[in-house]
Coordinates of C-alpha atoms in Angstrom, one line a residue:
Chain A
X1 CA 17.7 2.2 15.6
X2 CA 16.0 -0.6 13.7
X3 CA 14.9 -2.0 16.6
X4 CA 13.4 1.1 18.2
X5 CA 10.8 1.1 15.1
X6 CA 10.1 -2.4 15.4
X7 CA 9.2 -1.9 18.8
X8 CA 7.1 1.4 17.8
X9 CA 5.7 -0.4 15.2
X10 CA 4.5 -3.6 17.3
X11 CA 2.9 -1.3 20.2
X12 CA 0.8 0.8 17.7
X13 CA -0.3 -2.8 15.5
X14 CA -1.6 -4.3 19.4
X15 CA -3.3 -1.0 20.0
X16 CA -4.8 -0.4 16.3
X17 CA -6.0 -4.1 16.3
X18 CA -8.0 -3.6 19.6
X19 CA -9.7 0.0 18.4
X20 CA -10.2 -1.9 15.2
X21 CA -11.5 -5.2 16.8
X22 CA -12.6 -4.4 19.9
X23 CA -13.7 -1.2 20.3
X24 CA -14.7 -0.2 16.7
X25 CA -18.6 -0.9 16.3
X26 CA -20.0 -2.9 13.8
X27 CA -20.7 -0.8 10.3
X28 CA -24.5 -0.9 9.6
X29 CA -24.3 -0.9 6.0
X30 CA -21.1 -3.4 5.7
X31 CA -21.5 -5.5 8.9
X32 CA -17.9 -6.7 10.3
X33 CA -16.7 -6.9 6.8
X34 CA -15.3 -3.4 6.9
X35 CA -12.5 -4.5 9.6
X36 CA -10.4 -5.1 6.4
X37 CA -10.1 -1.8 6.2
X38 CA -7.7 -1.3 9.1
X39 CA -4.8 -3.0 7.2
X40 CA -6.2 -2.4 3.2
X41 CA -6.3 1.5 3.6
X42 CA -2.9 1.8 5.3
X43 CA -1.3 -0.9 3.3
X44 CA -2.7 1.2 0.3
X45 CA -1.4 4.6 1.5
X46 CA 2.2 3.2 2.2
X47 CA 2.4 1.7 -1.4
X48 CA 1.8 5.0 -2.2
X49 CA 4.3 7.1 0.4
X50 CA 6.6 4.5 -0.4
X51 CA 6.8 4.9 -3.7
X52 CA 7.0 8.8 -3.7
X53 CA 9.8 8.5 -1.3
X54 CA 12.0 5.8 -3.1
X55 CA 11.8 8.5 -6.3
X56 CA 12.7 11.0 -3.9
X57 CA 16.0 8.9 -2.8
X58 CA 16.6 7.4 -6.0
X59 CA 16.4 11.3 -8.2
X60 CA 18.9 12.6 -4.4
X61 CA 21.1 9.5 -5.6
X62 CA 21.6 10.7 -9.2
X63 CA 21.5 14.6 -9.1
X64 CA 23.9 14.4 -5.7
X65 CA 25.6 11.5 -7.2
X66 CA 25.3 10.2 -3.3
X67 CA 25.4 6.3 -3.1
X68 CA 23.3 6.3 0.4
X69 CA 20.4 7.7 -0.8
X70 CA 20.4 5.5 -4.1
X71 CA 20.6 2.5 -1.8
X72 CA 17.9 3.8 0.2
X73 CA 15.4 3.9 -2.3
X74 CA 16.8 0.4 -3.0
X75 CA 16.2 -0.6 -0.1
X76 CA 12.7 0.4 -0.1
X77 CA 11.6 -0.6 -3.3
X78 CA 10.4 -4.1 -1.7
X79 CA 8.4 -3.3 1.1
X80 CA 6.9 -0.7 -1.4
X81 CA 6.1 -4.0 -3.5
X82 CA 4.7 -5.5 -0.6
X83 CA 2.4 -3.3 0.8
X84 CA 0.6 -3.2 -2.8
X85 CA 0.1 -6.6 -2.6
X86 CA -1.2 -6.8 0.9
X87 CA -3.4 -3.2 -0.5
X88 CA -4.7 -5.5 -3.8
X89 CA -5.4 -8.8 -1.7
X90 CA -7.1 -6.9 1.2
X91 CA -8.9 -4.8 -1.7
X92 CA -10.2 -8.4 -3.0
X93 CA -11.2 -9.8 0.1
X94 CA -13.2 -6.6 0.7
X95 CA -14.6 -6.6 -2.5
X96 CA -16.0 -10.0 -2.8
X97 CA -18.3 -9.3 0.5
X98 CA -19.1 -6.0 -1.0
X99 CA -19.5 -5.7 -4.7
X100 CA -20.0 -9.6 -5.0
X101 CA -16.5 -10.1 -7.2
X102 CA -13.3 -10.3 -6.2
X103 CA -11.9 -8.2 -8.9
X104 CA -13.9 -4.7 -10.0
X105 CA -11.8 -2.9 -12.3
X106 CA -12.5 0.2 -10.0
X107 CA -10.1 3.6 -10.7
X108 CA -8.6 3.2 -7.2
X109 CA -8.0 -0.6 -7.9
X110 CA -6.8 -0.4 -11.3
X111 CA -3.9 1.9 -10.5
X112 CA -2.7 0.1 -7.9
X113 CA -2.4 -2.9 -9.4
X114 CA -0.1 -0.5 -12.2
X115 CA 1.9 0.8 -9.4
X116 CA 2.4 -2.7 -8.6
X117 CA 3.5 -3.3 -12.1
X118 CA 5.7 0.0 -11.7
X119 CA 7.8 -1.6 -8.8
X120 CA 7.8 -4.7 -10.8
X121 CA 9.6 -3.0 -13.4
X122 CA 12.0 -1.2 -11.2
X123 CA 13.1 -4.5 -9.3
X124 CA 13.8 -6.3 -12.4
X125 CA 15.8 -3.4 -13.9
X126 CA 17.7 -3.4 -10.7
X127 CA 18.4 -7.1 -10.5
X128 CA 19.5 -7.2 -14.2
X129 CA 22.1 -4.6 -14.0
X130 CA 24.9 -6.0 -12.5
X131 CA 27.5 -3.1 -11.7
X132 CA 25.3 -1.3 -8.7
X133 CA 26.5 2.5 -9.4
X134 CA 25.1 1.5 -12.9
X135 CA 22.1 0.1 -11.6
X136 CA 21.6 3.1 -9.1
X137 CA 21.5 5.5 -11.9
X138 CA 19.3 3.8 -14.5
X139 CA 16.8 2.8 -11.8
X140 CA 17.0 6.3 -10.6
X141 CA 15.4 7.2 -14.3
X142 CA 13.2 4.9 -14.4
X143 CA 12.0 6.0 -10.5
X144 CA 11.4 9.3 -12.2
X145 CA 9.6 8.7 -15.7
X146 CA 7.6 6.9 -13.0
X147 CA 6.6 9.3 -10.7
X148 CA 5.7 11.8 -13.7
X149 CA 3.3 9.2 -15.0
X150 CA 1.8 8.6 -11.6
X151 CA -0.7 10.8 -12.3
X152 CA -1.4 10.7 -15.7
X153 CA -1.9 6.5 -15.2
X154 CA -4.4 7.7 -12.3
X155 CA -6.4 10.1 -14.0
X156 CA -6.4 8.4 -17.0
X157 CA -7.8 5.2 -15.1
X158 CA -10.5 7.2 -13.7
X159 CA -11.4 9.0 -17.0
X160 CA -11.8 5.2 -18.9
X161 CA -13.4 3.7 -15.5
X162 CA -16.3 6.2 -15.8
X163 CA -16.9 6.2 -19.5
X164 CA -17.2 2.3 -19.6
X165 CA -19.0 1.8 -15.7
X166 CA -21.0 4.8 -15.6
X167 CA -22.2 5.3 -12.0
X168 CA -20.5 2.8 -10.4
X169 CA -20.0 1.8 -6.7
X170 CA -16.5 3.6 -5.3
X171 CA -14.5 2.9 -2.4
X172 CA -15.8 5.9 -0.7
X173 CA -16.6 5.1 3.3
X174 CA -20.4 5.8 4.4
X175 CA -20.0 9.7 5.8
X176 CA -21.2 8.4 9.4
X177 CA -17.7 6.3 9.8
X178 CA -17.5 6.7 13.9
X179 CA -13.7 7.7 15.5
X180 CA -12.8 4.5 16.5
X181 CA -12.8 3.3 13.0
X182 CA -10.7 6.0 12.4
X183 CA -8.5 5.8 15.4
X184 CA -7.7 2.4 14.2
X185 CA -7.6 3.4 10.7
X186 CA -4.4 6.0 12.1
X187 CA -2.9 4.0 14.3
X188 CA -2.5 0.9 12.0
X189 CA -1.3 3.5 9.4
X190 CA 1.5 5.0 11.8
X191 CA 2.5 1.2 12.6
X192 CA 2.7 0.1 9.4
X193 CA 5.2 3.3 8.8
X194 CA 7.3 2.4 11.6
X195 CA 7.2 -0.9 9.7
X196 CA 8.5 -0.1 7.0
X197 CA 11.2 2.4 8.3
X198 CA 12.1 -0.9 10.3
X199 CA 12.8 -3.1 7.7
X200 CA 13.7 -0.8 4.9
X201 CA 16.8 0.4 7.6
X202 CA 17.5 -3.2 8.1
X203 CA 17.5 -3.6 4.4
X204 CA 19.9 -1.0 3.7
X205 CA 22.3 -1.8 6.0
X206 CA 22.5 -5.3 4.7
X207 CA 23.0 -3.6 1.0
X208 CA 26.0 -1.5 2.4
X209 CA 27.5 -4.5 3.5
X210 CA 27.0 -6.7 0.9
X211 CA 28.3 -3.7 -1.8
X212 CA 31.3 -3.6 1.0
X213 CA 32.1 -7.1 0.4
X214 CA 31.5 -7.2 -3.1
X215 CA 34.3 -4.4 -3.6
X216 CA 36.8 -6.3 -1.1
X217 CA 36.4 -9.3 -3.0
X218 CA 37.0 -7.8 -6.1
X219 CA 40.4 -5.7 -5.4
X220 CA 41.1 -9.2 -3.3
X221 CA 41.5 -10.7 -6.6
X222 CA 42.9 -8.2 -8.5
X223 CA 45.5 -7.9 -6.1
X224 CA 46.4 -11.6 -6.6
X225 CA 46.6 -11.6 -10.3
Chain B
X1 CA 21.4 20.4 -35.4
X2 CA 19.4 19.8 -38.1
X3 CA 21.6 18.3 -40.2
X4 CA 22.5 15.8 -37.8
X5 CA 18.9 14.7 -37.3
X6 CA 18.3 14.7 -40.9
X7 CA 21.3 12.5 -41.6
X8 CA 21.0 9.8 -38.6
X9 CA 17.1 9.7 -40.0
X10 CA 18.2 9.0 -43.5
X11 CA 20.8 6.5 -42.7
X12 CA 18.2 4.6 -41.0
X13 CA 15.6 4.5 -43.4
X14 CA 18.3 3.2 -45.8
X15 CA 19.5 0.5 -43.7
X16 CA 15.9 -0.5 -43.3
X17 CA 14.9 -0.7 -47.2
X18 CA 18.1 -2.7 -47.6
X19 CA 17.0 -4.7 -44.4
X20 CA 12.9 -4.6 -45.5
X21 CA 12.5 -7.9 -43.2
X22 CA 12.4 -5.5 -40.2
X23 CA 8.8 -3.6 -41.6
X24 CA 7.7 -7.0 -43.2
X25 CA 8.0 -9.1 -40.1
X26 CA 6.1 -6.4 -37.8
X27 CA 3.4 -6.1 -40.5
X28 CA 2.8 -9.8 -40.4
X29 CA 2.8 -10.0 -37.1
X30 CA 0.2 -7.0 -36.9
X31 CA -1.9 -9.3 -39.2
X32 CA -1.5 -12.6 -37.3
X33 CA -2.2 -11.1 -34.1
X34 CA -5.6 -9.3 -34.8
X35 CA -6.7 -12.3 -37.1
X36 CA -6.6 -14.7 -33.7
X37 CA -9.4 -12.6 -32.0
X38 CA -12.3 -13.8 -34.2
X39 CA -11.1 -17.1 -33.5
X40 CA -11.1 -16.7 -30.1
X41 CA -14.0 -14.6 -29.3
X42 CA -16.5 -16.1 -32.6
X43 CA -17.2 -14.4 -35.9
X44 CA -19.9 -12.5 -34.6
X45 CA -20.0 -9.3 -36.1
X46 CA -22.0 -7.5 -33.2
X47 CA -18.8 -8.7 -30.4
X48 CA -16.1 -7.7 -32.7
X49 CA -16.9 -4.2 -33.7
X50 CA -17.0 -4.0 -30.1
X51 CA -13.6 -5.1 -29.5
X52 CA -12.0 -4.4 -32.9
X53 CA -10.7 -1.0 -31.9
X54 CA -9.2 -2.1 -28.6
X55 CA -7.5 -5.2 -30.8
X56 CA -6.1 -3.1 -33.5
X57 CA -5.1 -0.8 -30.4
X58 CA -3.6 -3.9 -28.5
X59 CA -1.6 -5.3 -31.9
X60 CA 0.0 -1.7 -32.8
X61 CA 1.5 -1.3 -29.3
X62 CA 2.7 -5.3 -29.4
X63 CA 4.3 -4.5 -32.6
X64 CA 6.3 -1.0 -31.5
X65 CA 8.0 -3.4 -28.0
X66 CA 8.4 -5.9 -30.6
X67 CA 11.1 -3.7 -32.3
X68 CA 11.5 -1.4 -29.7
X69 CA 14.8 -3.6 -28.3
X70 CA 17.0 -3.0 -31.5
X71 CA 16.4 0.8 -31.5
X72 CA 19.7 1.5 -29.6
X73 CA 20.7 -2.1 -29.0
X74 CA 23.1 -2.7 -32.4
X75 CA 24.6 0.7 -32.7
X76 CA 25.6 0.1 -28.3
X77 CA 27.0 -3.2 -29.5
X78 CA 29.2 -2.1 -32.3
X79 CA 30.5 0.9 -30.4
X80 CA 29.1 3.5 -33.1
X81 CA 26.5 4.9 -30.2
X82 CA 29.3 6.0 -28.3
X83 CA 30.6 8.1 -31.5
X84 CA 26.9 9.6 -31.7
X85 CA 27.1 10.7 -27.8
X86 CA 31.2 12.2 -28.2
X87 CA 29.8 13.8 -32.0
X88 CA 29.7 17.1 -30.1
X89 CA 25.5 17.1 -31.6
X90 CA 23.1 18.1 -28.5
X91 CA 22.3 14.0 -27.9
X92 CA 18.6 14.6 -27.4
X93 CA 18.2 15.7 -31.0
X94 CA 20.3 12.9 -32.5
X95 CA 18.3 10.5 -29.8
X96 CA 14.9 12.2 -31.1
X97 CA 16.2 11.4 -34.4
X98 CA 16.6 7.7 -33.7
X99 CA 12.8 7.3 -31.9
X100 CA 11.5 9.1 -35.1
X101 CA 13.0 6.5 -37.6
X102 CA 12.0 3.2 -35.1
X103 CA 8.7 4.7 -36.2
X104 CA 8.4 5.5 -39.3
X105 CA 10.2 1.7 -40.1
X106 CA 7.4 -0.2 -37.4
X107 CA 4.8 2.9 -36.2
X108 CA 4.1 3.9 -39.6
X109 CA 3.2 1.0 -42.0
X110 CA 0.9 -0.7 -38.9
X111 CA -1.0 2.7 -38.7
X112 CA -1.5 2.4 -42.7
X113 CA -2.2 -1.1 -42.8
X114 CA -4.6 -0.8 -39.6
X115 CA -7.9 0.3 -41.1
X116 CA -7.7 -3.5 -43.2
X117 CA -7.9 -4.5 -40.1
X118 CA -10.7 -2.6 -38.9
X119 CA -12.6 -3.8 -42.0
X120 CA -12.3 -7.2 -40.5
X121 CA -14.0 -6.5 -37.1
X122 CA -17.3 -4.7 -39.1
X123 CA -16.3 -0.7 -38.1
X124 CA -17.7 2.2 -40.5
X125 CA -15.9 4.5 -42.7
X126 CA -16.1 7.1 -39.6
X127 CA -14.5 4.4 -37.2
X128 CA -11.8 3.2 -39.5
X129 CA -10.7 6.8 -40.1
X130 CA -10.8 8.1 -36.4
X131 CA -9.2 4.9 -35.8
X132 CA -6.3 5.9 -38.3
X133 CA -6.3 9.6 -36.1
X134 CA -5.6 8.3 -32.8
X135 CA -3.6 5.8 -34.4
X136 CA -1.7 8.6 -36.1
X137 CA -1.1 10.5 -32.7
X138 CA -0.8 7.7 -30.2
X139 CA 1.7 5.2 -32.0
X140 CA 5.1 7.8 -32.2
X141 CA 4.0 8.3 -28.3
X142 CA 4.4 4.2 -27.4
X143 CA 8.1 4.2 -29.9
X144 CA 8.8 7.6 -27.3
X145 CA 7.9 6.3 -24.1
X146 CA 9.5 2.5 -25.6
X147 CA 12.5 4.1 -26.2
X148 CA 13.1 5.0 -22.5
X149 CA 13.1 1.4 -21.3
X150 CA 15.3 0.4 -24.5
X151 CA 17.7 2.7 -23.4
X152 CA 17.9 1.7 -19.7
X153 CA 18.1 -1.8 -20.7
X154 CA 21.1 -1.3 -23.0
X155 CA 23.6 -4.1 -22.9
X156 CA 21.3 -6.0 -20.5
X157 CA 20.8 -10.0 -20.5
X158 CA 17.2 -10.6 -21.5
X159 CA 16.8 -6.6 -21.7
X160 CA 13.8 -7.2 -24.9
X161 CA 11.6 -8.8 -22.2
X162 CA 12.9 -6.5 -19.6
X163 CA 12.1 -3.4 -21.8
X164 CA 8.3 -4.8 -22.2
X165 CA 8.1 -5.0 -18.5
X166 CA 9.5 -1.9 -17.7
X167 CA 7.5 0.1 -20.5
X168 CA 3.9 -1.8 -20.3
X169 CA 2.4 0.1 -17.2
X170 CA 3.3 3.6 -19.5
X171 CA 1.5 2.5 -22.2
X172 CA -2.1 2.4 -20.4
X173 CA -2.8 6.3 -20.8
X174 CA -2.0 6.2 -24.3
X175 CA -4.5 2.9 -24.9
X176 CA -7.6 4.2 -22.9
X177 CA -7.2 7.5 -25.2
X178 CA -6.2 6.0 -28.0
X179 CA -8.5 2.6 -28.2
X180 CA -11.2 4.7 -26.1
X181 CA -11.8 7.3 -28.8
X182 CA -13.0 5.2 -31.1
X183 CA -15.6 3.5 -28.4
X184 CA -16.6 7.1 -27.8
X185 CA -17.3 8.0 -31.1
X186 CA -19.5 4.1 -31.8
X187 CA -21.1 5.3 -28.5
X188 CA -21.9 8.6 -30.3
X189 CA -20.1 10.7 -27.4
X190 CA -17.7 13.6 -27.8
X191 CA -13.9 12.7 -28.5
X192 CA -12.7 16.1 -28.8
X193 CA -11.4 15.4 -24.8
X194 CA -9.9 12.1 -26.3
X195 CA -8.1 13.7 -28.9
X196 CA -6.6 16.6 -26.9
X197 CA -5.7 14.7 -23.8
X198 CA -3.6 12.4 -27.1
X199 CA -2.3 15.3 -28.6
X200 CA -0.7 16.7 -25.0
X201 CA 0.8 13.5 -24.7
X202 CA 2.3 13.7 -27.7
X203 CA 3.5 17.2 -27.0
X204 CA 4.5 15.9 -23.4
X205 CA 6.0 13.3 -24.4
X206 CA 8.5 14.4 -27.6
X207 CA 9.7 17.3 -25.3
X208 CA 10.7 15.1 -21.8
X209 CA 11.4 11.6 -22.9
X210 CA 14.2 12.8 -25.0
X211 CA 16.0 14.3 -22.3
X212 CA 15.4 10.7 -20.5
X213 CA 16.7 8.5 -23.1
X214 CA 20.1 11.2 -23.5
X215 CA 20.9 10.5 -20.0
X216 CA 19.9 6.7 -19.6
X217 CA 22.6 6.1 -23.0
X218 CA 25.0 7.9 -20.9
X219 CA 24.7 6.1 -17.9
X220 CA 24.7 2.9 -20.3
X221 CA 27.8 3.9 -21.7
X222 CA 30.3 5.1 -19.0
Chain C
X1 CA -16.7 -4.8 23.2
X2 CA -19.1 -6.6 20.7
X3 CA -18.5 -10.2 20.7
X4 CA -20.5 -12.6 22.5
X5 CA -17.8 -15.4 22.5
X6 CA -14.5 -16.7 20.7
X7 CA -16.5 -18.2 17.9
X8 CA -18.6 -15.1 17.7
X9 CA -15.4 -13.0 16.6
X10 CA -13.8 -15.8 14.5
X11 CA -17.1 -15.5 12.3
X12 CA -16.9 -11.8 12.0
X13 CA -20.4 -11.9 11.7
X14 CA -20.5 -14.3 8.9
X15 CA -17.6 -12.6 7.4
X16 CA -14.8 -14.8 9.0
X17 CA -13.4 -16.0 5.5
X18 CA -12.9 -12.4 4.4
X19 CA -11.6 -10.8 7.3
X20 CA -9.1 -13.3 8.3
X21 CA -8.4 -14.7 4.6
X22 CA -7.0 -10.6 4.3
X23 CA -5.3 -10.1 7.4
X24 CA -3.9 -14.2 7.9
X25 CA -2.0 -12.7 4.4
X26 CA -1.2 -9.6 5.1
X27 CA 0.3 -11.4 8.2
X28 CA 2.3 -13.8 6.6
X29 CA 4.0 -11.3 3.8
X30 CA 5.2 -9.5 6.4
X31 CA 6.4 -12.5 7.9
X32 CA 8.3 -13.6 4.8
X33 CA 10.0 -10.3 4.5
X34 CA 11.1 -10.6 8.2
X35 CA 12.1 -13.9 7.6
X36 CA 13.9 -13.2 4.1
X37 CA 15.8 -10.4 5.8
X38 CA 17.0 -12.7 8.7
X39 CA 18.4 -15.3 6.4
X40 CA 20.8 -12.8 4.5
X41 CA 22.2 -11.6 7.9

């Protein structure tokens, strides 16, 4: 099944990189710069989706007390990772062109680079406990304070960027922004999805074997003493 | 109920006036931490009645992770937290009750000795007592919120760091408010949004995390 | 199409570091998630 996204996923990247290169005109306020924008914005929307769906595994795991879903959202919690950093680095290498710095401490920005610090936390917490059903359940908690903070961290970012910036430049795209851009824009959102439904799969099949093994070796021993 | 709360919060406060180095060393370190600013950023007054109320703001929330670890950590070691969650007592009272003595021990004496500190970075009368509002409101959010990652992190190999790591990103709310009042006020805008927005997430916050910490002790324990 | 030549569209228009400093990244996290998942087969 893995291998059916990966597929998915590689036909949409080939056809969202030609809209995005090839047919996508230039922007006339941001030149050829604003190509970045066909892997920033998706990269930035699947931080988000991923996140939102990891809570949604990890809070199935502990009510239902199911061990798939808490190892799905473990599964996921990576690629979540990832996908902020390629959002924060693509962010920076837009923003240099554009604002002239590679950092603004922007509202949009800003949180990001929290929910970074979110799935920081939750990977750490995760590694450091080391009986998984343990693990599972206080990560689980952790997904959840989280997700209710989400939106607090956001709109208290926003409140704090427009008190100190005043009428600052945003992220907003000119209202003009032609179909192809958006076309691309989609399609290199839908194949980074099938990306990450790919891998995270591949992930958590690896994580049911390893937990397999883990508890064959242990009543291997136990069964020798 | 309530007798359970107020015992748990008396015993504590006992064992810390036996124990005073607990307070002493978080007040110090309060001090030393907002002293270093003027040494790094220069003695001039004008820069560091900008920055004092973020500093102040920045040294009470290092000082409630820096005894944020301990706040479950000794009684899960000697065994007597599992007594408090088989007690029969609803655990999120006797949990509240634990949160509310971590700050009145480390929350409390940094909030009183804080305007001192303001004095240092230049800021008014006005400042230094708005200052001690937000203060007042903001700090026994950071021990709630802290209290959440001490609990997951129970019985965990390097859990003090962990904790910081895990509780940091919560914080931020709670410093634009808190910190960002006071810049408000020097910029001679309204706060009244500050201060409500502080006060709901005080509210918020004493009602949910609770419930949080209850079930992460459990999972801890079993 | 919009480019002139190869080197026309590896200088993005005078934006070549930008556009290819994000995407030669983004490219190679991806790679080193692909490649980390391989290696724990």
């Amino acid at each position: 099944m893995a291998v059916f996204f990966f597929l998915l996923a590689s036909i949409l990247t080939v056809w969202g990189l030609y809209v995005g290169f090839f047919v996508a005109p230039t922007d006339f306020q941001q030149g050829e710069s604003y190509r970045i924008i066909f892997i920033h914005v998706p990269a930035a929307w699947m931080s988000m989706l991923i996140y939102l769906i990891m809570s949604f595994w990890a809070a199935i795991g502990l009510i239902m007390n199911t061990r798939l879903s808490s190892m799905m959202a473990h599964a996921l919690a990576p690629t979540g990772a990832l996908m902020t950093f390629i959002a924060l680095w693509t962010g920076a290498f837009w923003g240099r062109p554009t604002w002239g710095a590679w950092w603004v401490w922007d509202a949009r920005l800003t949180s990001e680079l929290i929910l970074l610090f979110l799935y920081i936390g939750y990977m750490a917490l995760r590694a450091s406990i080391e009986d998984p059903r343990r693990a599972d359940r206080a990560s689980a908690i952790l997904a959840l304070v989280g997700i209710v903070n989400v939106p607090i961290i956001y709109f208290s970012v926003q409140w704090w960027n427009t008190l100190h910036q005043g009428a600052s430049v945003s992220l907003t795209k000119s209202p003009s922004m032609a179909t192809s851009m958006l076309t691309g824009m989609l399609v290199m959102a839908l194949a980074f999805w099938m990306y990450s439904i790919a891998v995270s799969l591949i992930r958590v099949r690896r994580i049911i074997r390893d937990r397999e093994a883990n508890a064959a070796w242990l009543s291997d021993s136990s069964g020798v003493q | 109920m309530y007798k359970a709360f107020i015992f748990i919060l008396r015993k504590e406060l006992l064992l810390a006036l036996r124990q005073k180095t607990d307070v002493v060393t978080v007040l110090f370190f309060f001090l030393i931490v907002s002293s270093l600013f003027p040494f790094a950023v220069g003695p001039d007054l004008n820069t560091l009645k900008i920055i004092g109320p973020g500093v102040v703001w920045v040294g009470a929330l290092l000082c409630s992770l820096l005894a944020l670890h301990r706040v479950f950590e000794t009684d899960f070691s000697d065994g007597s937290l599992e007594y408090l969650v088989l007690s029969g007592e609803p655990l999120t009272v006797l949990v509240l009750a634990k949160i509310g003595s971590h700050w009145l021990i480390t929350g409390l004496p940094v909030v009183i000795v804080a305007p001192l500190i303001g004095l240092q970075f230049g800021l008014s009368a006005g400042s230094l007592s708005l200052l001690l509002i937000t203060l007042l409101l903001g700090t026994p959010v950071l021990s709630l919120m802290g209290s959440i990652g001490a609990a997951l992190t129970l019985g965990v190999r390097g859990g003090a760091a962990l904790t910081s790591i895990l509780i940091l990103p919560f914080y931020v709310p709670v410093l634009i408010f808190g910190a960002g009042a006071v810049v408000a006020d020097l910029q001679g805008l309204s706060i009244e949004g500050h201060l409500s927005i502080l006060i709901a997430m005080l509210c918020l916050s004493v009602a949910l995390v609770p419930i949080a910490v209850a079930n992460a002790i459990k999972i801890a324990l079993e | 199409m919009q480019w002139e030549s190869i080197s026309d569209f590896f200088a993005m228009g005078g934006y070549g570091l930008y556009v290819w400093g994000s995407y030669i990244v983004a490219a190679l996290c991806i790679v080193i998630e692909l490649l980390d998942l391989w290696k724990k087969r």
